[in-house]
C-alpha cells in the first residue's frame, strides 16, 4: 500500500488498549489498529503487546518505518526513553521502554508523555502548524498539557512540565485527585464536570439533560450536556460557560507565566465547541496582564480521534530521521 511512502509508527499507550497508527510525513494515516494492553499481567506483557502492534503496522504497510514513537501516561524521561510509574499501568516502576522496543525492531524509538506527544502532534500536523509557540490542553478524564515554545517542546527538569490541569484556580476549592485543591482539573475534568452537573440537575428537574438521560445519572456525559445546550437548555449552557471560565483562568496564568498567548484545546470535553472556547477566551482576557490581552487565542485541536497515534508518530518526525 505504502511501499515508497516514508512513515512512522505511533503508539498510544493506554491502560486498557494500545492504539497503533502508521502516519506519513504529510500527516496521512496509512494504518490504524488496536491491541489490548493487558496491563494486569505486568510490564513485560505490555512491552510484548506494543511490539505486536508495531509488527502489525509494519506488515500492513509492507515497508520499514523510519522510527517508532510512543505516547505514554506518566512522567517520561525522553532522553533515555524511560517511563516512570504511569497511572493505570500497575507495577511499572521505571521501565526503559524505548530500548526494549528498539532492540526488537532495530529502529529509532522515541518515548514522550502523552500530553506532550499530543502537543508535538498538533505542531506537526494540526492546529499548531503555523504557531511558533502554543500550549496544548487535552480535556478528558484528566486535563493534560504540553508546552511548545519556539517550536521546541518544553519538558522541564524531569520531563514533567506542562501540567496545566493542576494549576489551582481556587486555593480553597474542590479537592483534586492529585492531593491539592482547586486544580482546574477538579472543575473541567470529565468526572468532576459530570458530578457537578448531576448535583445541579437536582435543582433543575425541567432541564433537557434530565429528559435526555431519562433519570439515569450514569448516562450523564459531556456529550449529553452538549446536546442539551444545543436545544437552548439553560443549565447545560451554564455548565459549558462555567467550564470555559475555569479553563480561561488557568490559561491566563499560563499565558502570563510563559508569554505564550496561543492555546490549542482538544479531548472529549472540547467537543463543547464554540461556547466553551468563547467563555475560556473571555475569562482569560479578563485575567491576563494588559499586554497579553489582545494576543490571546484559543483554538480547537485538529487531530481529534487520531491525536494519540499521530502525536506519537510526530515524535519521530520531530526528533528523528
Ligand atoms: Zn490537581
Short mmCIF file of C-alpha atoms and ligand atoms in Angstrom, two decimals:
data_model
loop_
_atom_site.label_atom_id
_atom_site.label_comp_id
_atom_site.label_asym_id
_atom_site.label_seq_id
_atom_site.Cartn_x
_atom_site.Cartn_y
_atom_site.Cartn_z
CA UNK A 1 0.00 0.00 0.00
CA UNK A 2 2.65 2.48 1.04
CA UNK A 3 5.80 0.91 -0.37
CA UNK A 4 7.65 4.17 -1.03
CA UNK A 5 5.93 6.42 1.47
CA UNK A 6 8.11 7.37 4.44
CA UNK A 7 6.13 6.78 7.57
CA UNK A 8 6.45 6.48 11.33
CA UNK A 9 4.64 4.12 13.67
CA UNK A 10 2.82 5.86 16.53
CA UNK A 11 1.82 4.03 19.70
CA UNK A 12 -0.79 5.50 22.04
CA UNK A 13 -0.30 3.55 25.25
CA UNK A 14 -3.44 3.42 27.37
CA UNK A 15 -4.48 1.43 30.44
CA UNK A 16 -6.95 -0.77 28.50
CA UNK A 17 -5.85 -0.57 24.90
CA UNK A 18 -2.79 0.26 22.86
CA UNK A 19 -3.70 2.21 19.73
CA UNK A 20 -1.34 1.85 16.80
CA UNK A 21 -1.07 4.01 13.71
CA UNK A 22 1.23 4.40 10.73
CA UNK A 23 1.43 8.05 9.73
CA UNK A 24 3.09 9.52 6.63
CA UNK A 25 5.17 12.69 6.80
CA UNK A 26 2.25 14.76 5.49
CA UNK A 27 0.02 13.51 8.30
CA UNK A 28 -1.94 10.91 6.33
CA UNK A 29 -2.89 7.89 8.38
CA UNK A 30 -1.82 4.76 6.44
CA UNK A 31 -2.82 2.17 9.01
CA UNK A 32 -4.74 2.08 12.25
CA UNK A 33 -5.09 -0.78 14.73
CA UNK A 34 -5.71 -1.64 18.37
CA UNK A 35 -4.22 -4.27 20.69
CA UNK A 36 -5.12 -4.98 24.29
CA UNK A 37 -2.72 -3.54 26.87
CA UNK A 38 -3.08 -6.46 29.33
CA UNK A 39 -1.68 -4.12 32.00
CA UNK A 40 -2.62 -6.52 34.82
CA UNK A 41 -0.01 -9.00 33.53
CA UNK A 42 2.81 -6.54 34.19
CA UNK A 43 5.29 -4.52 32.13
CA UNK A 44 6.88 -7.41 30.17
CA UNK A 45 3.50 -8.35 28.76
CA UNK A 46 2.70 -4.73 27.89
CA UNK A 47 6.02 -4.40 26.05
CA UNK A 48 5.17 -7.57 24.09
CA UNK A 49 1.77 -6.12 23.23
CA UNK A 50 3.40 -2.90 21.99
CA UNK A 51 5.77 -4.94 19.80
CA UNK A 52 2.77 -6.81 18.45
CA UNK A 53 1.17 -3.50 17.49
CA UNK A 54 4.35 -2.23 15.80
CA UNK A 55 4.68 -5.51 13.87
CA UNK A 56 1.07 -5.25 12.67
CA UNK A 57 1.66 -1.71 11.34
CA UNK A 58 4.91 -2.71 9.60
CA UNK A 59 3.22 -5.70 8.00
CA UNK A 60 0.25 -3.67 6.81
CA UNK A 61 2.50 -1.01 5.26
CA UNK A 62 4.85 -3.54 3.63
CA UNK A 63 7.93 -1.45 4.37
CA UNK A 64 10.14 -0.47 7.27
CA UNK A 65 9.14 2.73 9.11
CA UNK A 66 11.66 5.48 9.83
CA UNK A 67 11.02 5.04 13.54
CA UNK A 68 8.56 4.39 16.34
CA UNK A 69 7.06 7.00 18.66
CA UNK A 70 5.27 6.19 21.90
CA UNK A 71 2.96 8.47 23.84
CA UNK A 72 2.82 7.14 27.39
CA UNK A 73 0.99 8.21 30.53
CA UNK A 74 3.14 9.24 33.48
CA UNK A 75 6.43 11.06 33.74
CA UNK A 76 8.76 10.22 30.87
CA UNK A 77 12.49 10.74 30.65
CA UNK A 78 12.52 11.36 26.90
CA UNK A 79 16.30 11.44 26.60
CA UNK A 80 16.65 7.91 27.89
CA UNK A 81 13.24 6.63 26.84
CA UNK A 82 12.29 5.75 30.41
CA UNK A 83 8.70 5.69 31.65
CA UNK A 84 8.14 6.13 35.38
CA UNK A 85 5.13 4.83 37.33
CA UNK A 86 2.46 5.57 34.77
CA UNK A 87 -1.02 5.73 36.31
CA UNK A 88 -3.22 2.83 35.03
CA UNK A 89 -0.16 0.61 34.47
CA UNK A 90 0.39 -1.21 37.77
CA UNK A 91 3.79 -2.47 38.85
CA UNK A 92 5.83 -0.46 36.38
CA UNK A 93 8.31 1.50 38.45
CA UNK A 94 10.96 2.69 35.95
CA UNK A 95 10.90 0.94 32.60
CA UNK A 96 13.38 1.51 29.76
CA UNK A 97 10.63 1.36 27.20
CA UNK A 98 12.47 2.83 24.19
CA UNK A 99 15.36 0.37 24.31
CA UNK A 100 13.01 -2.58 24.87
CA UNK A 101 11.18 -1.74 21.64
CA UNK A 102 14.28 -0.67 19.69
CA UNK A 103 16.07 -3.96 20.43
CA UNK A 104 13.38 -5.95 18.67
CA UNK A 105 12.99 -3.82 15.53
CA UNK A 106 16.36 -2.10 15.07
CA UNK A 107 14.64 1.25 14.71
CA UNK A 108 14.94 4.60 16.49
CA UNK A 109 12.29 4.80 19.21
CA UNK A 110 11.10 8.00 20.90
CA UNK A 111 9.01 7.98 24.05
CA UNK A 112 7.22 11.01 25.39
CA UNK A 113 4.49 11.79 27.89
CA UNK A 114 1.15 11.50 26.07
CA UNK A 115 0.13 15.13 26.61
CA UNK A 116 3.50 16.26 25.23
CA UNK A 117 3.08 13.91 22.28
CA UNK A 118 -0.33 15.49 21.58
CA UNK A 119 1.33 18.93 21.55
CA UNK A 120 4.02 17.76 19.12
CA UNK A 121 1.27 16.18 17.00
CA UNK A 122 -0.68 19.44 16.74
CA UNK A 123 2.55 21.32 15.97
CA UNK A 124 3.49 18.89 13.20
CA UNK A 125 0.15 18.04 11.62
CA UNK A 126 -2.59 20.09 13.26
CA UNK A 127 -3.75 23.38 14.72
CA UNK A 128 -0.23 24.43 15.79
CA UNK A 129 1.39 24.13 12.37
CA UNK A 130 1.79 27.89 11.89
CA UNK A 131 2.37 28.78 15.54
CA UNK A 132 5.86 29.35 16.94
CA UNK A 133 4.67 28.79 20.48
CA UNK A 134 1.48 27.43 21.94
CA UNK A 135 0.08 25.49 24.86
CA UNK A 136 -1.82 22.31 24.12
CA UNK A 137 -4.56 21.29 26.54
CA UNK A 138 -6.34 17.95 26.43
CA UNK A 139 -9.67 17.98 28.24
CA UNK A 140 -10.59 14.42 29.10
CA UNK A 141 -10.85 12.40 32.30
CA UNK A 142 -7.76 14.33 33.30
CA UNK A 143 -6.56 17.67 31.99
CA UNK A 144 -3.24 17.27 30.21
CA UNK A 145 -0.94 19.97 28.94
CA UNK A 146 2.07 20.32 26.68
CA UNK A 147 4.06 23.47 26.02
CA UNK A 148 5.63 24.27 22.65
CA UNK A 149 7.99 27.21 22.93
CA UNK A 150 9.70 28.44 19.77
CA UNK A 151 8.91 25.13 18.04
CA UNK A 152 10.51 23.13 20.84
CA UNK A 153 8.85 21.03 23.48
CA UNK A 154 9.31 22.45 26.97
CA UNK A 155 9.99 19.38 29.12
CA UNK A 156 11.26 20.91 32.34
CA UNK A 157 13.96 19.45 34.57
CA UNK A 158 12.47 15.93 34.79
CA UNK A 159 10.08 15.73 31.87
CA UNK A 160 7.09 16.80 33.96
CA UNK A 161 6.43 20.30 32.59
CA UNK A 162 3.09 21.47 31.26
CA UNK A 163 0.78 20.11 33.96
CA UNK A 164 -1.71 22.88 33.39
CA UNK A 165 -4.52 20.71 34.80
CA UNK A 166 -3.08 21.15 38.26
CA UNK A 167 -2.84 24.91 38.27
CA UNK A 168 -5.06 26.00 41.13
CA UNK A 169 -7.88 28.40 40.30
CA UNK A 170 -9.21 28.40 43.87
CA UNK A 171 -6.92 27.95 46.86
CA UNK A 172 -9.76 26.63 48.99
CA UNK A 173 -11.56 24.89 46.16
CA UNK A 174 -12.59 21.36 45.22
CA UNK A 175 -10.22 18.56 46.21
CA UNK A 176 -8.30 17.11 43.24
CA UNK A 177 -7.08 13.54 42.72
CA UNK A 178 -3.51 14.86 42.86
CA UNK A 179 -3.95 15.77 46.55
CA UNK A 180 -4.20 19.52 46.01
CA UNK A 181 -7.27 21.76 45.97
CA UNK A 182 -8.92 23.94 43.40
CA UNK A 183 -6.95 22.49 40.46
CA UNK A 184 -8.54 23.37 37.14
CA UNK A 185 -8.87 19.61 36.53
CA UNK A 186 -11.19 19.44 39.55
CA UNK A 187 -13.65 21.64 37.61
CA UNK A 188 -13.24 20.79 33.96
CA UNK A 189 -12.08 17.14 34.07
CA UNK A 190 -14.78 14.82 32.77
CA UNK A 191 -15.70 13.09 36.05
CA UNK A 192 -15.76 16.29 38.10
CA UNK A 193 -17.79 18.03 35.44
CA UNK A 194 -20.43 15.32 35.25
CA UNK A 195 -20.57 15.16 39.05
CA UNK A 196 -21.19 18.88 39.22
CA UNK A 197 -23.82 18.56 36.51
CA UNK A 198 -25.59 15.80 38.47
CA UNK A 199 -25.69 17.96 41.62
CA UNK A 200 -27.14 20.93 39.73
CA UNK A 201 -29.64 18.73 37.97
CA UNK A 202 -31.35 18.02 41.29
CA UNK A 203 -32.39 21.69 41.36
CA UNK A 204 -33.37 21.80 37.69
CA UNK A 205 -35.85 18.97 37.14
CA UNK A 206 -37.12 20.56 33.92
CA UNK A 207 -33.68 20.59 32.29
CA UNK A 208 -33.43 18.93 28.88
CA UNK A 209 -30.50 17.00 30.35
CA UNK A 210 -32.95 15.14 32.57
CA UNK A 211 -35.07 14.22 29.57
CA UNK A 212 -32.05 13.03 27.56
CA UNK A 213 -30.73 10.75 30.30
CA UNK A 214 -34.18 9.56 31.32
CA UNK A 215 -33.30 9.94 35.00
CA UNK A 216 -30.19 7.73 34.70
CA UNK A 217 -27.25 9.73 36.09
CA UNK A 218 -24.83 7.12 34.72
CA UNK A 219 -25.81 8.31 31.25
CA UNK A 220 -24.83 11.89 32.05
CA UNK A 221 -21.85 12.64 29.80
CA UNK A 222 -20.32 15.80 28.31
CA UNK A 223 -21.96 14.75 25.03
CA UNK A 224 -25.41 14.85 26.65
CA UNK A 225 -24.69 18.28 28.13
CA UNK A 226 -23.63 19.41 24.66
CA UNK A 227 -26.84 18.11 23.08
CA UNK A 228 -28.96 19.79 25.74
CA UNK A 229 -27.13 23.09 25.22
CA UNK A 230 -27.94 22.95 21.50
CA UNK A 231 -31.64 22.93 22.37
CA UNK A 232 -31.07 26.07 24.46
CA UNK A 233 -31.22 24.36 27.85
CA UNK A 234 -30.16 26.97 30.45
CA UNK A 235 -28.44 24.52 32.82
CA UNK A 236 -26.39 22.92 30.03
CA UNK A 237 -25.37 26.33 28.71
CA UNK A 238 -24.42 27.45 32.21
CA UNK A 239 -22.29 24.32 32.76
CA UNK A 240 -20.40 24.82 29.49
CA UNK A 241 -19.81 28.52 30.13
CA UNK A 242 -18.63 27.76 33.65
CA UNK A 243 -16.25 25.09 32.35
CA UNK A 244 -14.85 27.60 29.88
CA UNK A 245 -14.44 30.19 32.60
CA UNK A 246 -12.45 27.88 34.89
CA UNK A 247 -10.30 26.88 31.96
CA UNK A 248 -9.80 30.51 30.97
CA UNK A 249 -8.49 31.49 34.40
CA UNK A 250 -5.83 28.78 34.15
CA UNK A 251 -4.99 29.90 30.60
CA UNK A 252 -4.45 33.47 31.79
CA UNK A 253 -1.98 32.30 34.43
CA UNK A 254 -0.14 30.11 31.94
CA UNK A 255 0.00 32.90 29.34
CA UNK A 256 1.31 35.36 31.92
CA UNK A 257 3.93 32.90 33.14
CA UNK A 258 5.31 31.82 29.78
CA UNK A 259 4.43 34.71 27.44
CA UNK A 260 2.58 32.23 25.24
CA UNK A 261 -0.84 33.62 24.22
CA UNK A 262 -1.97 30.77 21.91
CA UNK A 263 -3.85 27.71 23.14
CA UNK A 264 -4.90 24.58 21.29
CA UNK A 265 -7.64 22.66 23.09
CA UNK A 266 -8.51 19.03 22.38
CA UNK A 267 -10.01 15.97 24.08
CA UNK A 268 -13.63 14.88 24.56
CA UNK A 269 -14.78 17.84 26.67
CA UNK A 270 -13.50 20.19 23.94
CA UNK A 271 -16.48 18.86 21.94
CA UNK A 272 -18.50 21.60 23.69
CA UNK A 273 -17.07 23.73 20.89
CA UNK A 274 -17.50 27.46 20.36
CA UNK A 275 -19.42 28.31 23.57
CA UNK A 276 -16.59 26.71 25.58
CA UNK A 277 -13.84 28.43 23.64
CA UNK A 278 -15.58 31.81 23.76
CA UNK A 279 -16.06 31.57 27.53
CA UNK A 280 -12.44 30.47 28.02
CA UNK A 281 -11.12 33.31 25.93
CA UNK A 282 -13.29 35.90 27.68
CA UNK A 283 -12.18 34.70 31.12
CA UNK A 284 -8.53 34.56 30.07
CA UNK A 285 -8.80 38.11 28.71
CA UNK A 286 -10.31 39.27 31.95
CA UNK A 287 -7.41 37.89 33.99
CA UNK A 288 -4.36 38.17 31.74
CA UNK A 289 -1.87 41.02 32.02
CA UNK A 290 -2.70 44.01 29.84
CA UNK A 291 -0.10 43.45 27.07
CA UNK A 292 -1.23 39.83 26.83
CA UNK A 293 -4.98 40.51 26.47
CA UNK A 294 -5.20 41.32 22.73
CA UNK A 295 -2.88 38.45 21.82
CA UNK A 296 -4.87 35.63 23.42
CA UNK A 297 -6.03 32.91 21.00
CA UNK A 298 -7.95 29.77 21.88
CA UNK A 299 -8.48 27.28 19.06
CA UNK A 300 -9.71 23.72 18.72
CA UNK A 301 -7.25 20.88 18.19
CA UNK A 302 -7.39 19.36 14.71
CA UNK A 303 -6.24 15.78 15.13
CA UNK A 304 -9.36 14.61 17.04
CA UNK A 305 -9.69 10.81 17.33
CA UNK A 306 -6.28 10.09 15.85
CA UNK A 307 -4.47 12.61 18.07
CA UNK A 308 -2.79 9.87 20.14
CA UNK A 309 -1.25 7.84 17.32
CA UNK A 310 -0.47 10.84 15.12
CA UNK A 311 1.13 12.69 18.03
CA UNK A 312 3.29 9.66 18.79
CA UNK A 313 4.32 9.38 15.13
CA UNK A 314 5.10 13.10 15.08
CA UNK A 315 7.73 12.47 17.77
CA UNK A 316 9.71 10.56 15.15
CA UNK A 317 9.45 13.32 12.50
CA UNK A 318 10.19 15.93 15.17
CA UNK A 319 13.35 14.44 16.61
CA UNK A 320 14.34 11.58 14.40
CA UNK A 321 15.24 10.69 10.84
ZN1 LIG B 1 -4.66 18.51 40.90
#
